[in-house]
Amino acid sequence: MANNKSAKKRILISERNRLINKSYKSVVRTFTKKTLENCEIYKKDPNEDNKNLVKTSLNKTFSLIDKAVKKNVLHKNNGANKKSKINNFVKTTLTTK
């Protein structure tokens, strides 16, 4: 356990930051899954409403990944890799029928 005031403060701050980072990562994972689920829905029933649903969820996911990168929760290359994988999946879903 920490012996001085600054060390105790660092422990509190690092725990707070860990929880914040955890929530960012969780939200990114959740929206990634939602985007992939929307792609599956579009594959089963390709109509304009489902296509718009995929696009809006993709935009929201990209926005959240960019925010996580901006806050240094994710490394910029990790964020780019996540966006690339999601985008490739969506592209193949929207182009094939």
XYZ file of N, CA, C and O in Angstrom:
388
model
N 0.848 -1.182 0.000
C 0.000 0.000 0.000
C 0.891 1.243 0.000
O 2.009 1.229 0.477
N 0.341 2.322 -0.517
C 1.093 3.564 -0.632
C 1.363 4.174 0.750
O 0.536 4.095 1.654
N 2.539 4.784 0.880
C 2.930 5.376 2.159
C 2.789 6.889 2.198
O 2.678 7.460 3.271
N 2.834 7.538 1.035
C 2.736 9.001 1.085
C 1.504 9.491 0.322
O 0.852 8.746 -0.406
N 1.216 10.770 0.493
C -0.012 11.352 -0.025
C -0.073 11.297 -1.555
O -1.123 10.970 -2.133
N 1.036 11.596 -2.221
C 1.018 11.619 -3.684
C 0.808 10.220 -4.269
O 0.118 10.059 -5.276
N 1.389 9.219 -3.624
C 1.201 7.849 -4.098
C -0.247 7.405 -3.928
O -0.813 6.729 -4.795
N -0.868 7.789 -2.823
C -2.272 7.461 -2.600
C -3.155 8.133 -3.645
O -4.101 7.538 -4.168
N -2.832 9.368 -3.960
C -3.594 10.108 -4.962
C -3.456 9.449 -6.328
O -4.430 9.320 -7.073
N -2.246 9.013 -6.678
C -2.022 8.352 -7.962
C -2.833 7.067 -8.065
O -3.354 6.723 -9.128
N -2.940 6.341 -6.956
C -3.739 5.111 -6.953
C -5.201 5.431 -7.255
O -5.849 4.761 -8.066
N -5.722 6.473 -6.621
C -7.109 6.864 -6.851
C -7.330 7.314 -8.294
O -8.324 6.947 -8.931
N -6.399 8.109 -8.809
C -6.535 8.626 -10.169
C -6.440 7.493 -11.186
O -7.207 7.441 -12.147
N -5.507 6.577 -10.980
C -5.357 5.481 -11.946
C -6.580 4.567 -11.936
O -6.997 4.062 -12.985
N -7.189 4.371 -10.781
C -8.415 3.560 -10.710
C -9.561 4.260 -11.427
O -10.327 3.633 -12.165
N -9.682 5.563 -11.223
C -10.719 6.339 -11.914
C -10.530 6.253 -13.427
O -11.488 5.999 -14.173
N -9.295 6.443 -13.884
C -9.017 6.383 -15.314
C -9.270 4.994 -15.884
O -9.749 4.850 -17.011
N -8.962 3.959 -15.100
C -9.186 2.589 -15.558
C -10.673 2.346 -15.814
O -11.051 1.751 -16.831
N -11.522 2.842 -14.921
C -12.958 2.661 -15.081
C -13.492 3.433 -16.291
O -14.357 2.946 -17.025
N -12.971 4.639 -16.493
C -13.389 5.433 -17.652
C -12.963 4.743 -18.943
O -13.754 4.615 -19.890
N -11.715 4.270 -18.998
C -11.219 3.577 -20.184
C -12.026 2.312 -20.453
O -12.334 1.985 -21.604
N -12.378 1.612 -19.390
C -13.161 0.385 -19.513
C -14.514 0.684 -20.155
O -14.979 -0.066 -21.018
N -15.141 1.789 -19.755
C -16.451 2.127 -20.319
C -16.332 2.500 -21.798
O -17.193 2.125 -22.600
N -15.276 3.226 -22.172
C -15.068 3.562 -23.581
C -14.927 2.289 -24.411
O -15.568 2.138 -25.457
N -14.089 1.367 -23.948
C -13.859 0.134 -24.693
C -15.131 -0.697 -24.785
O -15.422 -1.297 -25.829
N -15.899 -0.718 -23.723
C -17.139 -1.477 -23.705
C -18.137 -0.930 -24.724
O -18.777 -1.688 -25.456
N -18.264 0.378 -24.781
C -19.191 1.008 -25.722
C -18.752 0.734 -27.165
O -19.590 0.447 -28.030
N -17.455 0.791 -27.419
C -16.947 0.510 -28.771
C -17.287 -0.930 -29.155
O -17.762 -1.190 -30.267
N -17.069 -1.873 -28.244
C -17.390 -3.280 -28.533
C -18.883 -3.469 -28.775
O -19.294 -4.175 -29.710
N -19.703 -2.818 -27.955
C -21.151 -2.954 -28.080
C -21.629 -2.445 -29.432
O -22.401 -3.117 -30.124
N -21.171 -1.274 -29.834
C -21.631 -0.716 -31.099
C -21.058 -1.467 -32.293
O -21.695 -1.542 -33.349
N -19.877 -2.043 -32.132
C -19.331 -2.886 -33.196
C -20.235 -4.096 -33.405
O -20.583 -4.438 -34.543
N -20.632 -4.719 -32.312
C -21.529 -5.878 -32.415
C -22.867 -5.476 -33.026
O -23.426 -6.214 -33.855
N -23.396 -4.316 -32.640
C -24.669 -3.863 -33.198
C -24.557 -3.635 -34.704
O -25.472 -3.966 -35.460
N -23.440 -3.070 -35.135
C -23.235 -2.836 -36.557
C -23.197 -4.157 -37.314
O -23.810 -4.294 -38.378
N -22.479 -5.135 -36.777
C -22.401 -6.438 -37.434
C -23.761 -7.133 -37.442
O -24.124 -7.787 -38.429
N -24.531 -6.988 -36.373
C -25.880 -7.551 -36.343
C -26.771 -6.886 -37.385
O -27.566 -7.558 -38.058
N -26.640 -5.576 -37.531
C -27.430 -4.870 -38.542
C -27.054 -5.322 -39.947
O -27.909 -5.384 -40.834
N -25.787 -5.662 -40.152
C -25.360 -6.200 -41.444
C -26.031 -7.542 -41.713
O -26.463 -7.815 -42.836
N -26.101 -8.378 -40.687
C -26.769 -9.671 -40.845
C -28.253 -9.491 -41.158
O -28.821 -10.214 -41.986
N -28.880 -8.513 -40.515
C -30.290 -8.221 -40.792
C -30.448 -7.778 -42.238
O -31.381 -8.191 -42.939
N -29.521 -6.946 -42.711
C -29.585 -6.482 -44.094
C -29.387 -7.638 -45.069
O -30.017 -7.676 -46.126
N -28.516 -8.589 -44.727
C -28.304 -9.749 -45.600
C -29.590 -10.554 -45.766
O -29.907 -11.019 -46.859
N -30.341 -10.695 -44.666
C -31.579 -11.473 -44.720
C -32.684 -10.733 -45.465
O -33.470 -11.344 -46.185
N -32.744 -9.427 -45.279
C -33.806 -8.626 -45.889
C -33.222 -7.326 -46.432
O -33.270 -6.290 -45.770
N -32.640 -7.369 -47.637
C -31.991 -6.161 -48.177
C -32.998 -5.127 -48.684
O -33.495 -5.236 -49.789
N -33.316 -4.172 -47.846
C -34.157 -3.064 -48.279
C -33.519 -1.747 -47.827
O -32.502 -1.740 -47.141
N -34.121 -0.657 -48.221
C -33.536 0.662 -47.981
C -33.475 1.007 -46.494
O -32.515 1.614 -46.030
N -34.490 0.612 -45.730
C -34.497 0.898 -44.287
C -33.338 0.198 -43.582
O -32.651 0.792 -42.747
N -33.130 -1.066 -43.916
C -32.030 -1.813 -43.292
C -30.676 -1.262 -43.713
O -29.732 -1.250 -42.930
N -30.594 -0.813 -44.951
C -29.340 -0.223 -45.429
C -29.029 1.054 -44.645
O -27.883 1.276 -44.233
N -30.036 1.882 -44.425
C -29.838 3.100 -43.636
C -29.475 2.778 -42.203
O -28.666 3.475 -41.586
N -30.063 1.711 -41.655
C -29.739 1.278 -40.303
C -28.269 0.884 -40.199
O -27.581 1.254 -39.245
N -27.773 0.176 -41.197
C -26.362 -0.228 -41.216
C -25.469 1.011 -41.287
O -24.489 1.129 -40.543
N -25.818 1.934 -42.154
C -24.992 3.135 -42.324
C -24.964 4.003 -41.074
O -23.911 4.514 -40.686
N -26.101 4.179 -40.429
C -26.121 5.008 -39.218
C -25.347 4.341 -38.084
O -24.619 5.016 -37.351
N -25.499 3.027 -37.948
C -24.745 2.339 -36.888
C -23.252 2.346 -37.197
O -22.427 2.449 -36.281
N -22.889 2.279 -38.460
C -21.479 2.353 -38.847
C -20.907 3.730 -38.500
O -19.807 3.826 -37.926
N -21.643 4.782 -38.801
C -21.187 6.133 -38.480
C -21.026 6.325 -36.979
O -20.054 6.923 -36.513
N -21.974 5.812 -36.206
C -21.911 5.934 -34.747
C -20.709 5.173 -34.204
O -19.988 5.665 -33.323
N -20.465 3.977 -34.739
C -19.319 3.170 -34.299
C -18.010 3.879 -34.618
O -17.116 3.952 -33.772
N -17.896 4.410 -35.836
C -16.677 5.133 -36.220
C -16.460 6.336 -35.311
O -15.333 6.622 -34.902
N -17.539 7.046 -34.991
C -17.441 8.208 -34.122
C -16.919 7.814 -32.744
O -16.034 8.484 -32.179
N -17.439 6.718 -32.202
C -17.012 6.270 -30.878
C -15.559 5.805 -30.884
O -14.813 6.061 -29.930
N -15.148 5.134 -31.956
C -13.745 4.707 -32.053
C -12.839 5.927 -32.117
O -11.801 5.984 -31.444
N -13.233 6.926 -32.903
C -12.428 8.144 -33.003
C -12.328 8.864 -31.657
O -11.268 9.385 -31.303
N -13.416 8.884 -30.903
C -13.375 9.514 -29.586
C -12.454 8.762 -28.641
O -11.718 9.367 -27.859
N -12.488 7.429 -28.706
C -11.618 6.621 -27.852
C -10.155 6.855 -28.210
O -9.294 6.929 -27.325
N -9.864 7.005 -29.495
C -8.487 7.289 -29.922
C -8.071 8.680 -29.451
O -6.967 8.875 -28.946
N -8.983 9.624 -29.571
C -8.688 11.000 -29.155
C -8.395 11.084 -27.658
O -7.528 11.843 -27.226
N -9.083 10.269 -26.858
C -8.889 10.268 -25.408
C -7.750 9.341 -24.971
O -7.546 9.129 -23.776
N -7.030 8.771 -25.931
C -5.914 7.846 -25.672
C -6.348 6.573 -24.954
O -5.568 5.962 -24.237
N -7.589 6.171 -25.155
C -8.039 4.890 -24.641
C -7.558 3.787 -25.586
O -7.109 2.736 -25.151
N -7.654 4.065 -26.886
C -7.138 3.159 -27.908
C -5.972 3.831 -28.616
O -5.970 5.052 -28.796
N -5.000 3.033 -29.029
C -3.916 3.555 -29.854
C -4.476 3.874 -31.231
O -5.430 3.227 -31.683
N -3.908 4.847 -31.918
C -4.473 5.267 -33.202
C -4.447 4.148 -34.234
O -5.381 4.019 -35.031
N -3.419 3.306 -34.217
C -3.366 2.189 -35.166
C -4.418 1.136 -34.822
O -5.022 0.541 -35.716
N -4.644 0.920 -33.542
C -5.669 -0.026 -33.115
C -7.050 0.458 -33.545
O -7.870 -0.324 -34.025
N -7.294 1.751 -33.393
C -8.559 2.325 -33.837
C -8.736 2.204 -35.335
O -9.819 1.870 -35.826
N -7.659 2.454 -36.075
C -7.717 2.343 -37.534
C -7.977 0.900 -37.956
O -8.745 0.651 -38.901
N -7.355 -0.051 -37.266
C -7.585 -1.464 -37.582
C -9.034 -1.861 -37.320
O -9.649 -2.578 -38.120
N -9.584 -1.405 -36.211
C -10.979 -1.710 -35.898
C -11.907 -1.139 -36.966
O -12.813 -1.823 -37.452
N -11.685 0.112 -37.339
C -12.518 0.753 -38.351
C -12.396 0.037 -39.695
O -13.390 -0.164 -40.394
N -11.185 -0.372 -40.035
C -10.964 -1.051 -41.303
C -11.690 -2.387 -41.360
O -12.340 -2.723 -42.360
N -11.597 -3.164 -40.287
C -12.261 -4.473 -40.257
C -13.776 -4.325 -40.355
O -14.438 -5.052 -41.102
N -14.325 -3.367 -39.617
C -15.773 -3.153 -39.654
C -16.194 -2.692 -41.043
O -17.182 -3.170 -41.604
N -15.436 -1.765 -41.604
C -15.772 -1.211 -42.911
C -15.725 -2.278 -44.000
O -16.588 -2.314 -44.873
N -14.718 -3.151 -43.956
C -14.627 -4.222 -44.945
C -15.820 -5.167 -44.838
O -16.372 -5.595 -45.855
N -16.226 -5.478 -43.623
C -17.381 -6.352 -43.434
C -18.648 -5.699 -43.985
O -19.444 -6.344 -44.674
N -18.815 -4.416 -43.694
C -20.006 -3.699 -44.168
C -19.995 -3.599 -45.691
O -21.028 -3.795 -46.339
N -18.840 -3.325 -46.264
C -18.747 -3.222 -47.727
C -19.146 -4.526 -48.393
O -19.905 -4.528 -49.364
N -18.610 -5.634 -47.891
C -18.963 -6.924 -48.506
C -20.451 -7.242 -48.318
O -21.064 -7.828 -49.199
N -21.009 -6.815 -47.207
C -22.434 -7.049 -46.959
C -23.300 -6.229 -47.897
O -24.271 -6.733 -48.467
N -22.958 -4.968 -48.073
C -23.792 -4.075 -48.885
C -23.643 -4.347 -50.379
O -24.570 -4.082 -51.136
N -22.495 -4.881 -50.814
C -22.312 -5.105 -52.245
C -22.859 -6.447 -52.701
O -23.365 -6.561 -53.800
N -22.769 -7.475 -51.849
C -23.298 -8.778 -52.227
C -24.754 -8.893 -51.841
O -25.192 -8.350 -50.836
N -25.495 -9.597 -52.661
C -26.936 -9.753 -52.369
C -27.324 -11.203 -52.367
O -26.764 -12.059 -52.858
